[in-house]
Tab-separated table of C-alpha atoms and ligand atoms in Angstrom:
chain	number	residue	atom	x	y	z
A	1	UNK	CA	7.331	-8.130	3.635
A	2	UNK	CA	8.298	-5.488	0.764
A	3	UNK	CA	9.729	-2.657	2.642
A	4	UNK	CA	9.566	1.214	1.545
A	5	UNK	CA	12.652	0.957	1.041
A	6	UNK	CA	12.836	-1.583	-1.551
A	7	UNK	CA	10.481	0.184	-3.496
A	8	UNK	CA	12.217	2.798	-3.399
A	9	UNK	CA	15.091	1.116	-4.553
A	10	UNK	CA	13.168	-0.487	-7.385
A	11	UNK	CA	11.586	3.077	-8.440
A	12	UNK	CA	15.495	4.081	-8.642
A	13	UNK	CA	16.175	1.401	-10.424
A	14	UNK	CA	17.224	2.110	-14.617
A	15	UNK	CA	18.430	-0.409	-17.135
A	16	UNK	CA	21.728	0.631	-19.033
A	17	UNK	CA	19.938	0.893	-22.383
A	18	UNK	CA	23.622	1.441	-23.918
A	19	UNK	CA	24.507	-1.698	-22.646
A	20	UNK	CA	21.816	-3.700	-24.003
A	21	UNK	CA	19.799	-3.650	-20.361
A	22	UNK	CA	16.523	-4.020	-19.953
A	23	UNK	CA	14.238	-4.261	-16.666
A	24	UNK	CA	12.035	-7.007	-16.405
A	25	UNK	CA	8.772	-7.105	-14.440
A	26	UNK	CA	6.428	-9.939	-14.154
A	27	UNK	CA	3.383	-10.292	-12.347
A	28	UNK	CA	1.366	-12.847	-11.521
A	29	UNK	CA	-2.017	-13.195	-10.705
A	30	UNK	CA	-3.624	-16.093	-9.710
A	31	UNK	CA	-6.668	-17.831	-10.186
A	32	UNK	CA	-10.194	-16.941	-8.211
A	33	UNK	CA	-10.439	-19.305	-5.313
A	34	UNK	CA	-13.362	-20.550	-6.947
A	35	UNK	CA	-11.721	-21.152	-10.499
A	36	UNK	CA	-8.254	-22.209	-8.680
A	37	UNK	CA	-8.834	-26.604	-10.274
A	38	UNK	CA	-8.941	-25.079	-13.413
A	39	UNK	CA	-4.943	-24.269	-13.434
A	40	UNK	CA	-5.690	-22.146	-16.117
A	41	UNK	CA	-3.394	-19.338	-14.094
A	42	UNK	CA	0.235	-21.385	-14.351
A	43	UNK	CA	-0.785	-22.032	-17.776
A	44	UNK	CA	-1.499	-18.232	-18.546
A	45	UNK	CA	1.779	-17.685	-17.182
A	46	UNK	CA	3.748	-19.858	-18.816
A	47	UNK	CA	2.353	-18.565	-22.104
A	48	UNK	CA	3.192	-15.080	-21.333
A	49	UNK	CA	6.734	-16.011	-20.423
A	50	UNK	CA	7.489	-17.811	-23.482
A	51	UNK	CA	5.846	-15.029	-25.725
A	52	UNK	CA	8.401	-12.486	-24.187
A	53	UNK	CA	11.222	-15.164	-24.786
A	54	UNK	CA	10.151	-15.517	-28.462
A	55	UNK	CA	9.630	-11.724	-29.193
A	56	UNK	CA	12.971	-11.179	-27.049
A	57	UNK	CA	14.846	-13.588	-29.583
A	58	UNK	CA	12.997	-12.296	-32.880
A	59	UNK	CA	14.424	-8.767	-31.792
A	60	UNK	CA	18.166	-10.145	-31.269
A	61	UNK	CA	18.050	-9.265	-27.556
A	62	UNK	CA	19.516	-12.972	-26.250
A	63	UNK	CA	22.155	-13.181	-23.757
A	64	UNK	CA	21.347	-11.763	-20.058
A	65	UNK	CA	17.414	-11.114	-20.997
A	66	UNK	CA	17.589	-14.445	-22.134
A	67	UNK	CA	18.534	-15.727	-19.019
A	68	UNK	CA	16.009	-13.803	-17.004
A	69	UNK	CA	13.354	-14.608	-18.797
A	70	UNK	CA	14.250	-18.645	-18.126
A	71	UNK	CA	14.325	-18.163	-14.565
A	72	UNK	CA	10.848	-16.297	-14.957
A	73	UNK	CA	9.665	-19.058	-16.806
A	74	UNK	CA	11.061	-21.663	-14.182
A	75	UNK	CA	9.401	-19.709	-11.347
A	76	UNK	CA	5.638	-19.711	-13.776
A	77	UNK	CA	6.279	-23.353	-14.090
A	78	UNK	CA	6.145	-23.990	-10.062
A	79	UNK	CA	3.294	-21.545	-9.874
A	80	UNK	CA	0.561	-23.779	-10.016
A	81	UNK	CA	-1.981	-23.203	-7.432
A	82	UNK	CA	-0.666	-20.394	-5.664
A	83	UNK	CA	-3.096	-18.059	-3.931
A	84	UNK	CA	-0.731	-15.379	-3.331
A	85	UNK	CA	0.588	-13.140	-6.321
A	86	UNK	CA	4.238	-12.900	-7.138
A	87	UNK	CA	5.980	-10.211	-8.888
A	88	UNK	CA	9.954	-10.491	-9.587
A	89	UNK	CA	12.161	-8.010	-10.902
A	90	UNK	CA	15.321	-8.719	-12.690
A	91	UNK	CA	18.058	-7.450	-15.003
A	92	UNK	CA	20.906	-9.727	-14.818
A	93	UNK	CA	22.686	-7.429	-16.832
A	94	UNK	CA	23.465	-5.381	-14.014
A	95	UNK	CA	23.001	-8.297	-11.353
A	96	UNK	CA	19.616	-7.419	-10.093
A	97	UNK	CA	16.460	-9.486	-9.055
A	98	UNK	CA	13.732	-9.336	-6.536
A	99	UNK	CA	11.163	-11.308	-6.045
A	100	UNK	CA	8.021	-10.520	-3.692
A	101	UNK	CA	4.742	-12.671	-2.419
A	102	UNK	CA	1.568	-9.658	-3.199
A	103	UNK	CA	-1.794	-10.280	-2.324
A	104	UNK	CA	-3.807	-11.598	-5.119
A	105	UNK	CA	-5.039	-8.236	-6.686
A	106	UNK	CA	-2.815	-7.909	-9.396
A	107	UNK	CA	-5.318	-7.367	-12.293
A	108	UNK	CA	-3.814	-9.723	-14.475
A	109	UNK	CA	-0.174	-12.141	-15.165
A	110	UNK	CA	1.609	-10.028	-17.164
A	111	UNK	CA	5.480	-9.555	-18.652
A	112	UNK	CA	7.180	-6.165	-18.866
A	113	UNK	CA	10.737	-5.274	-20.712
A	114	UNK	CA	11.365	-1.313	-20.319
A	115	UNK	CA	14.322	0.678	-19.429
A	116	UNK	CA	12.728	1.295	-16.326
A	117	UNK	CA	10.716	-1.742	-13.773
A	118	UNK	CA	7.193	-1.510	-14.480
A	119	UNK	CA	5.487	-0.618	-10.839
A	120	UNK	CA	2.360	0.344	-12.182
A	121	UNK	CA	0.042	-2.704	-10.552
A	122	UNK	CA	2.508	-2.182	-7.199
A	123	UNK	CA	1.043	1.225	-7.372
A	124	UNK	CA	-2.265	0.605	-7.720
A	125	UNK	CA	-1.752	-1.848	-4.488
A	126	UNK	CA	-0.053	0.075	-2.715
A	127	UNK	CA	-2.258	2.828	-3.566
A	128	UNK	CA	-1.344	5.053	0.027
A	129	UNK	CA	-1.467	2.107	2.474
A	130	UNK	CA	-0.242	3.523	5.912
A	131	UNK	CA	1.797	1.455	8.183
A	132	UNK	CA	-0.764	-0.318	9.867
A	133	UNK	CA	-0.943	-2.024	13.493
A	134	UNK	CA	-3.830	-4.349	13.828
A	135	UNK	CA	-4.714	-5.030	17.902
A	136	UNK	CA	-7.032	-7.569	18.761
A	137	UNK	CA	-7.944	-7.383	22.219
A	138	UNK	CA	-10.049	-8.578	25.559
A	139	UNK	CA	-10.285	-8.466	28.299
A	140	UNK	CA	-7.662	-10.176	29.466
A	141	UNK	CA	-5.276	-10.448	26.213
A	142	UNK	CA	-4.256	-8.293	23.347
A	143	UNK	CA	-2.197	-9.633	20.125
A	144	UNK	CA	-0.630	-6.727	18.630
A	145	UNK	CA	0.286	-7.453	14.565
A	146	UNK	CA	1.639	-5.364	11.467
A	147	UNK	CA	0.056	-5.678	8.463
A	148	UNK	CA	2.052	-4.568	5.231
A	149	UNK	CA	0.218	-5.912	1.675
A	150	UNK	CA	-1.416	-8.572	2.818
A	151	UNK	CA	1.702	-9.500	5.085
A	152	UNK	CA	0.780	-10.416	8.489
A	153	UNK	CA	3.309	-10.275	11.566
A	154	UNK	CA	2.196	-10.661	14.856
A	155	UNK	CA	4.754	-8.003	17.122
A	156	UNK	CA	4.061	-8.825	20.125
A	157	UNK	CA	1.371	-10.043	23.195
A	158	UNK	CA	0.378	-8.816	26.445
A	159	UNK	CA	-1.538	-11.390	28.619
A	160	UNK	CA	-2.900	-10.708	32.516
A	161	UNK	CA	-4.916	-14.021	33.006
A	162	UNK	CA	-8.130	-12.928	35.095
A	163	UNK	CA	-8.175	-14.078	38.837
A	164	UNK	CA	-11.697	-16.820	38.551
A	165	UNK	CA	-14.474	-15.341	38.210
A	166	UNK	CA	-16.864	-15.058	40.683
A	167	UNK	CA	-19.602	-17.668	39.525
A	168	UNK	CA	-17.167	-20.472	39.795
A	169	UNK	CA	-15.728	-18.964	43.226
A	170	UNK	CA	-19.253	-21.111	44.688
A	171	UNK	CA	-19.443	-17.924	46.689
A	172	UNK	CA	-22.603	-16.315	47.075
A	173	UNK	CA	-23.791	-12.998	47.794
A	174	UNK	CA	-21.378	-10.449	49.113
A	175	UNK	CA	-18.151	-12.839	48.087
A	176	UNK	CA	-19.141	-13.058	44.343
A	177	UNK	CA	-19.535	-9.584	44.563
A	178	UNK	CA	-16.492	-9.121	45.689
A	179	UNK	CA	-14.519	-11.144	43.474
A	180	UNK	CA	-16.557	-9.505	40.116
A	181	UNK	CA	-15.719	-5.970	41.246
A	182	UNK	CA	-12.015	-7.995	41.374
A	183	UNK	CA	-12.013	-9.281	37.890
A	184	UNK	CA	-13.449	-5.822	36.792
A	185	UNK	CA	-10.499	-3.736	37.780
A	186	UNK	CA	-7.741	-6.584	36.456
A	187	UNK	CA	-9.639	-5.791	32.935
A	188	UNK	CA	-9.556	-2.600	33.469
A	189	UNK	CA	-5.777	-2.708	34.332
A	190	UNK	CA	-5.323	-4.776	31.624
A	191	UNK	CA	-7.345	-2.145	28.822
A	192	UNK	CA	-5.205	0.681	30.507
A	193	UNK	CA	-2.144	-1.110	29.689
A	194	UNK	CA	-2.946	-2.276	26.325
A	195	UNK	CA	-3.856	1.382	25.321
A	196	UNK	CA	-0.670	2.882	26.911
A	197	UNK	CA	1.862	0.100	24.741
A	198	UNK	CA	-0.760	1.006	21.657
A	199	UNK	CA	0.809	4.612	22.620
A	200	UNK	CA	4.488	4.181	22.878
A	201	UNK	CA	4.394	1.938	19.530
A	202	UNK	CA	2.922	4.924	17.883
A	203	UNK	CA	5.301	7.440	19.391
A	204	UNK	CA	8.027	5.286	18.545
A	205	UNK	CA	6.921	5.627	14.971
A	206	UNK	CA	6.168	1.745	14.791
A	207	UNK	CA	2.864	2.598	12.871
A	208	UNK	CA	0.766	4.905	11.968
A	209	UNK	CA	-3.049	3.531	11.421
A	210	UNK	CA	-4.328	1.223	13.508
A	211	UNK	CA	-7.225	-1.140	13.635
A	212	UNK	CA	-9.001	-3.056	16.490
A	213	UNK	CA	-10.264	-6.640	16.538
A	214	UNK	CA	-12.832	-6.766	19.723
A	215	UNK	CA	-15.494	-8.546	21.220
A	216	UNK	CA	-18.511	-5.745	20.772
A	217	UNK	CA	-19.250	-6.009	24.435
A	218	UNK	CA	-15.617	-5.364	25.540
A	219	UNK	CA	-15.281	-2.121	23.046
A	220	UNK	CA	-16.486	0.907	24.594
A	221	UNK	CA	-14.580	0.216	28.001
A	222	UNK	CA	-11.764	-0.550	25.812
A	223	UNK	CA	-12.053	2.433	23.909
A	224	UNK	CA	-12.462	4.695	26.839
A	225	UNK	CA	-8.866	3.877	27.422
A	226	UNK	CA	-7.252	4.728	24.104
A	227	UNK	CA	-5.003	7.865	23.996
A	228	UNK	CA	-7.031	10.881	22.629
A	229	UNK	CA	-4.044	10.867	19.623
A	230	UNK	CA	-4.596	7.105	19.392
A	231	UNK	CA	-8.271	7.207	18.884
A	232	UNK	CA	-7.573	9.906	15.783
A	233	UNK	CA	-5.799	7.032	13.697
A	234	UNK	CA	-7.734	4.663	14.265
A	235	UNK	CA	-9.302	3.557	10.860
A	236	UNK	CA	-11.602	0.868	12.119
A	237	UNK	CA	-13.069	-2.042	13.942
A	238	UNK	CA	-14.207	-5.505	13.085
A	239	UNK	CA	-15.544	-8.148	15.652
A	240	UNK	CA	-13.315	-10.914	17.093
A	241	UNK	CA	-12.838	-13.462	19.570
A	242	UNK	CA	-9.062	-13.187	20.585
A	243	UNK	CA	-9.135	-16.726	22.031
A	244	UNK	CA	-10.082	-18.205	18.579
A	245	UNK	CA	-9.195	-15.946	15.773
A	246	UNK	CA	-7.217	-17.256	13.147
A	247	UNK	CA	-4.336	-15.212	11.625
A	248	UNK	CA	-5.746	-15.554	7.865
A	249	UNK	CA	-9.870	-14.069	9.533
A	250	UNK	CA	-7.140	-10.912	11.139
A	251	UNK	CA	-5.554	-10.412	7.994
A	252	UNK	CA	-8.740	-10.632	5.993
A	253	UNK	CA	-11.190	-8.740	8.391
A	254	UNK	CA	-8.377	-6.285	8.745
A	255	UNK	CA	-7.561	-6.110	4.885
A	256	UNK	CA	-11.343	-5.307	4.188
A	257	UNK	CA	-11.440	-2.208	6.987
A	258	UNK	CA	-8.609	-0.726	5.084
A	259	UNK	CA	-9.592	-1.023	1.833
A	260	UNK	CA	-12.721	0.925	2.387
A	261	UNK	CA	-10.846	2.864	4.363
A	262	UNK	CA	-8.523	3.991	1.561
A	263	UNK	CA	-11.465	3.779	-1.461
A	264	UNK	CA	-13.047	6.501	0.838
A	265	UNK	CA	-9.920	8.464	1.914
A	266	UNK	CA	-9.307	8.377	-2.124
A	267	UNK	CA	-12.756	9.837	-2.917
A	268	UNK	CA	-12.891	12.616	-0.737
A	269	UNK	CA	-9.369	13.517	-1.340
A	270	UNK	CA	-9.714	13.548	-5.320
A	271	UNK	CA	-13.076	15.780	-4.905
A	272	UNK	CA	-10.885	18.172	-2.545
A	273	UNK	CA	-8.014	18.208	-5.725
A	274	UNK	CA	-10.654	18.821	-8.207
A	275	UNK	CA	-12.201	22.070	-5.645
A	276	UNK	CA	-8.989	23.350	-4.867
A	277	UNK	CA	-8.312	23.184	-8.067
A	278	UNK	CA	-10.882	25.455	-9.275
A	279	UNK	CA	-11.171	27.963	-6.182
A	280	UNK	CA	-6.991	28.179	-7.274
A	281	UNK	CA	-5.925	27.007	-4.004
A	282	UNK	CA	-4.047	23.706	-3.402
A	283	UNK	CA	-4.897	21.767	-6.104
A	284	UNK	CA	-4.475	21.094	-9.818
A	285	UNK	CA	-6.163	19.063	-12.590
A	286	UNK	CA	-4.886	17.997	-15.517
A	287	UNK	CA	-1.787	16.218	-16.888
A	288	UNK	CA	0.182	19.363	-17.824
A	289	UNK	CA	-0.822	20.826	-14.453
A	290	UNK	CA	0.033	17.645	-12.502
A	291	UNK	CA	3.445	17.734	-14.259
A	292	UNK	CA	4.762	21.281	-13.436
A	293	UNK	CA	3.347	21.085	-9.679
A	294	UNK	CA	5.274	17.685	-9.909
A	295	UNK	CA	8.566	19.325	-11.138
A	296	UNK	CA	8.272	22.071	-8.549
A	297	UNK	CA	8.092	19.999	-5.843
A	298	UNK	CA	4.444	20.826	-5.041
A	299	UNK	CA	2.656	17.585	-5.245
A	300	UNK	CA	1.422	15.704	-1.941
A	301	UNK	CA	-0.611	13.098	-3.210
A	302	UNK	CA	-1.993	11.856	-7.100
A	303	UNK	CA	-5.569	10.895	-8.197
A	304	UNK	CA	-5.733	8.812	-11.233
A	305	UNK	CA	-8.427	6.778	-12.768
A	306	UNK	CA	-8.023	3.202	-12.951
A	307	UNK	CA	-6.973	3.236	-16.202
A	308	UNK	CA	-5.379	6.463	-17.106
A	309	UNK	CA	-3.033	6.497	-19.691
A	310	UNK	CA	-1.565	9.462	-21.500
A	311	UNK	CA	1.453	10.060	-23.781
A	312	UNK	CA	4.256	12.223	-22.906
A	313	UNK	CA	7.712	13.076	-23.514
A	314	UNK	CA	10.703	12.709	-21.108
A	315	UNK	CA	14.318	14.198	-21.096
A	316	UNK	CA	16.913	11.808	-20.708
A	317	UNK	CA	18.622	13.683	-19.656
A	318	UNK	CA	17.657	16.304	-17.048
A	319	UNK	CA	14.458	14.315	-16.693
A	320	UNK	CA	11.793	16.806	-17.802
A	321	UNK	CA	8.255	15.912	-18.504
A	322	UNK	CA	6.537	17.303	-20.991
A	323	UNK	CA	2.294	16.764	-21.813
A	324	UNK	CA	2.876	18.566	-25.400
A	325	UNK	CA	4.892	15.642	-27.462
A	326	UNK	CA	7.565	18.369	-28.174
A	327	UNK	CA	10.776	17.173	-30.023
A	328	UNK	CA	13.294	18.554	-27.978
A	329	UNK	CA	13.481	19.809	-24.097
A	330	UNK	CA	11.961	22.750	-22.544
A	331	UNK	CA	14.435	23.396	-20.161
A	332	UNK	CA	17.706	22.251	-21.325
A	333	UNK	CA	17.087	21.875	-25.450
A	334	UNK	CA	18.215	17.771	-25.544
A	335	UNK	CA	16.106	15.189	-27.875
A	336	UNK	CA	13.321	14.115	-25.825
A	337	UNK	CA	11.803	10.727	-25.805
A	338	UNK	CA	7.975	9.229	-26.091
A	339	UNK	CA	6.458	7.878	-23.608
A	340	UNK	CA	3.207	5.767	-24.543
A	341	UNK	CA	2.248	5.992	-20.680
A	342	UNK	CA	3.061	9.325	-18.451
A	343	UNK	CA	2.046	6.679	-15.145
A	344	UNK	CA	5.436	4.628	-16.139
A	345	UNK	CA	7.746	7.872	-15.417
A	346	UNK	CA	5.287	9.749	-12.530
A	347	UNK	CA	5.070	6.578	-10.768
A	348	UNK	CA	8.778	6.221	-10.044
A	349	UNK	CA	8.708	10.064	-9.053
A	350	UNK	CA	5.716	9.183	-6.609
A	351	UNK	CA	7.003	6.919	-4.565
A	352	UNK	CA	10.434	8.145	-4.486
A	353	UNK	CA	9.330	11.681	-2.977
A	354	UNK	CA	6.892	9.818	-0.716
A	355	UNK	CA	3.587	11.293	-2.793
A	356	UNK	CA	0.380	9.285	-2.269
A	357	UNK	CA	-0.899	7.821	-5.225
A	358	UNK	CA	-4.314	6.612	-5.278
A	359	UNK	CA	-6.301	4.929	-8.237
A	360	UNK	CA	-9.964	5.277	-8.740
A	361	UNK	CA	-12.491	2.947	-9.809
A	362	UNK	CA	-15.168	5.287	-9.997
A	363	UNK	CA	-15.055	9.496	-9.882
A	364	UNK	CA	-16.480	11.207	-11.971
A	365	UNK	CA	-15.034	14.706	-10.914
A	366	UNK	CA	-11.950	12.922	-11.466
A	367	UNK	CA	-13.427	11.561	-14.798
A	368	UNK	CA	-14.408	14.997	-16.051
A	369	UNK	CA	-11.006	17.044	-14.458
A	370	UNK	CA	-8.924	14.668	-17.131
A	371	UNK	CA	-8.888	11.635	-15.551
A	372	UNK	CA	-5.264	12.773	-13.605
A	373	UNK	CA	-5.755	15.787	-10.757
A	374	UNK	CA	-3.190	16.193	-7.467
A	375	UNK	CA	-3.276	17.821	-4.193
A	376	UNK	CA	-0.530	20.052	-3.262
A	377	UNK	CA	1.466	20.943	-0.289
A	378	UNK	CA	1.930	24.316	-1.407
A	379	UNK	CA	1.584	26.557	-4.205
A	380	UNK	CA	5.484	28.380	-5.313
A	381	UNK	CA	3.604	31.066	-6.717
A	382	UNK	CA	1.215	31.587	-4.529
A	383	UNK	CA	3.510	31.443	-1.716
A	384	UNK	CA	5.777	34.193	-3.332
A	385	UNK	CA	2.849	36.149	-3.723
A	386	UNK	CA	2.052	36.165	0.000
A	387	UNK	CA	5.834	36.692	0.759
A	388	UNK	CA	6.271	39.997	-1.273
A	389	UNK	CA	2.764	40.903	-0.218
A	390	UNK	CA	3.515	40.261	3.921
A	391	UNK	CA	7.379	42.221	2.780
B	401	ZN	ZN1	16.017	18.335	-20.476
């Protein structure tokens, strides 16, 4: 499982150009079930490996590249068949590389040699997936799982086996009755306590969505149970038989509730950006805009369509971004360089202040605010304002 942290890490992570460095990032993306006896994917791979190798040599950069890119190559070699993705990152130069199973929505097997590691398909994966605790439950079990990219981990199980139930007592009459009304109040006990672990978990931090796999007739007692708090995160439900669920039917029911989930959470969001940014309240649109609520620390989440790409130029060295492709630095007067992509420098930023990024298929506020808009936490100015206005 690819921790925050490790992201983090690789979003810190910067090749020492003067050294001859470079950060490699390769992704790959396998196959369609349907198309997986072609073996066209390892193929694709392989290909894409040994054009880096060849363009790697034609520009004299052998040595530790070199090497990486042989490993890479190995690893494409033993890919055939995979259903998962892969991504590695490496720069032996500086003794670094990673290596990560990804779900299989990569958008394509591709190379990358930058200064920095390319995390823009991460990104778009990642998107702003919460920590998320998938329960499945009845009424007399509950599994309780995390699921983190496609990464399932079952965390733990509570299990209060039912006393028999009262048809296959042989009682009749007021004995059966007795004996339901029995079995009644054990689920019942067992919901209460199922809820109540579902709310020390969340206290302790352990997640922060969470999504329910349940019988349809067992949900609304279940639900009756949940802690008011609880009940706000939860994100969704699908329909399961505890007793005969498969992990792989969790993971995939569960993936699908929180993909919509976050396609919809990225909608509304990007149309509250694109309002706020007009009414002049928490939101701005457009790259230059995104940038300098960026640099002041504004930014709490990023709406960009799928395929936004926009030049730029960066400081090397106090790391100012710049929309207007201006020679030297704003703020501290240093040669700036190009960037053919803005995404490859905000995306680093992004996840190493914690700000949501979300990519959109389809938006077309988004589409006509300039393809890049972001919601803010606060406005300096406006905040300044308010301060010498309330002094
Ligand atoms: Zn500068």
């Amino acid at each position: 499982m690819m921790t925050r942290d490790e992201i983090r890490e690789l979003a810190a992570f910067q090749a020492d150009e003067t050294k001859g460095a470079c950060a490699l990032s390769f992704y790959f993306q396998p196959d369609p079930p349907q198309d997986r006896s072609h073996r066209r994917e390892a193929i694709v791979a392989k290909d894409v490996v040994k054009q880096a190798l060849k363009s790697a040599a034609a520009s004299g950069k052998n040595g530790p590249l070199h090497a990486d890119l042989d490993r890479v190559l190995d690893l494409a070699t033993n890919l055939r068949g995979s259903a998962r993705g892969r991504a590695v990152f490496a720069c032996s130069a500086q003794n670094f590389w990673k290596e990560y199973e990804l779900p299989p929505r990569l958008g394509g097997t591709q190379i990358y040699l930058q200064p920095r590691f390319q995390l823009k398909p991460l990104a778009a994966l990642l998107g702003a997936q919460p920590t998320l605790s998938v329960a499945v439950v009845d009424r007399q079990r509950a599994r309780f799982f995390d699921l983190r990219l496609d990464d399932l981990r079952e965390r733990g199980a509570i299990v209060h086996m039912l006393s028999r139930n009262a048809s296959s007592d042989g009682f009749n009459g007021y004995e059966a009755g007795h004996a339901e009304r029995r079995v009644s109040e054990e689920a019942l006990q067992h919901f209460k306590a199922v809820a109540e672990r579902l709310r020390i978990d969340f206290e302790k931090g352990i997640w922060e969505r969470l999504i329910v796999g349940c019988q349809d007739a067992n949900w609304r007692e279940f639900e009756a149970h949940l802690h008011p708090y609880v009940r706000q995160r939860l994100i969704g439900r699908f329909s399961a038989d505890v007793a005969s669920v498969s992990n792989e039917e969790i993971r995939d029911h569960a993936g699908a509730v929180l993909n919509q989930w976050i396609a919809k959470r990225a909608s509304t969001k990007a149309g509250e950006a694109v309002d706020f940014a007009k009414s002049n309240g928490r939101g701005v649109t457009g790259l230059r805009r995104v940038l300098q609520a960026l640099e002041a620390g504004e930014v709490q989440s990023i709406f960009l369509t799928e395929n936004y790409s926009a030049r730029a130029v960066e400081c090397p060295n106090c790391g100012h971004l710049d929309a207007h492709l201006v020679p030297s630095c704003v703020a501290c007067g240093r040669p700036t360089r190009e960037l053919t992509d803005v995404s490859d420098a905000i995306i680093p930023i992004a996840i190493r202040r914690d700000i949501e990024l979300f990519y959109l298929k389809e938006h077309a506020d988004l589409d006509r605010a300039g393809n890049i808009a972001a919601l803010l936490r606060f406005r300096s100015d406006q905040t300044t304002g308010q301060l010498a206005a309330a002094s």
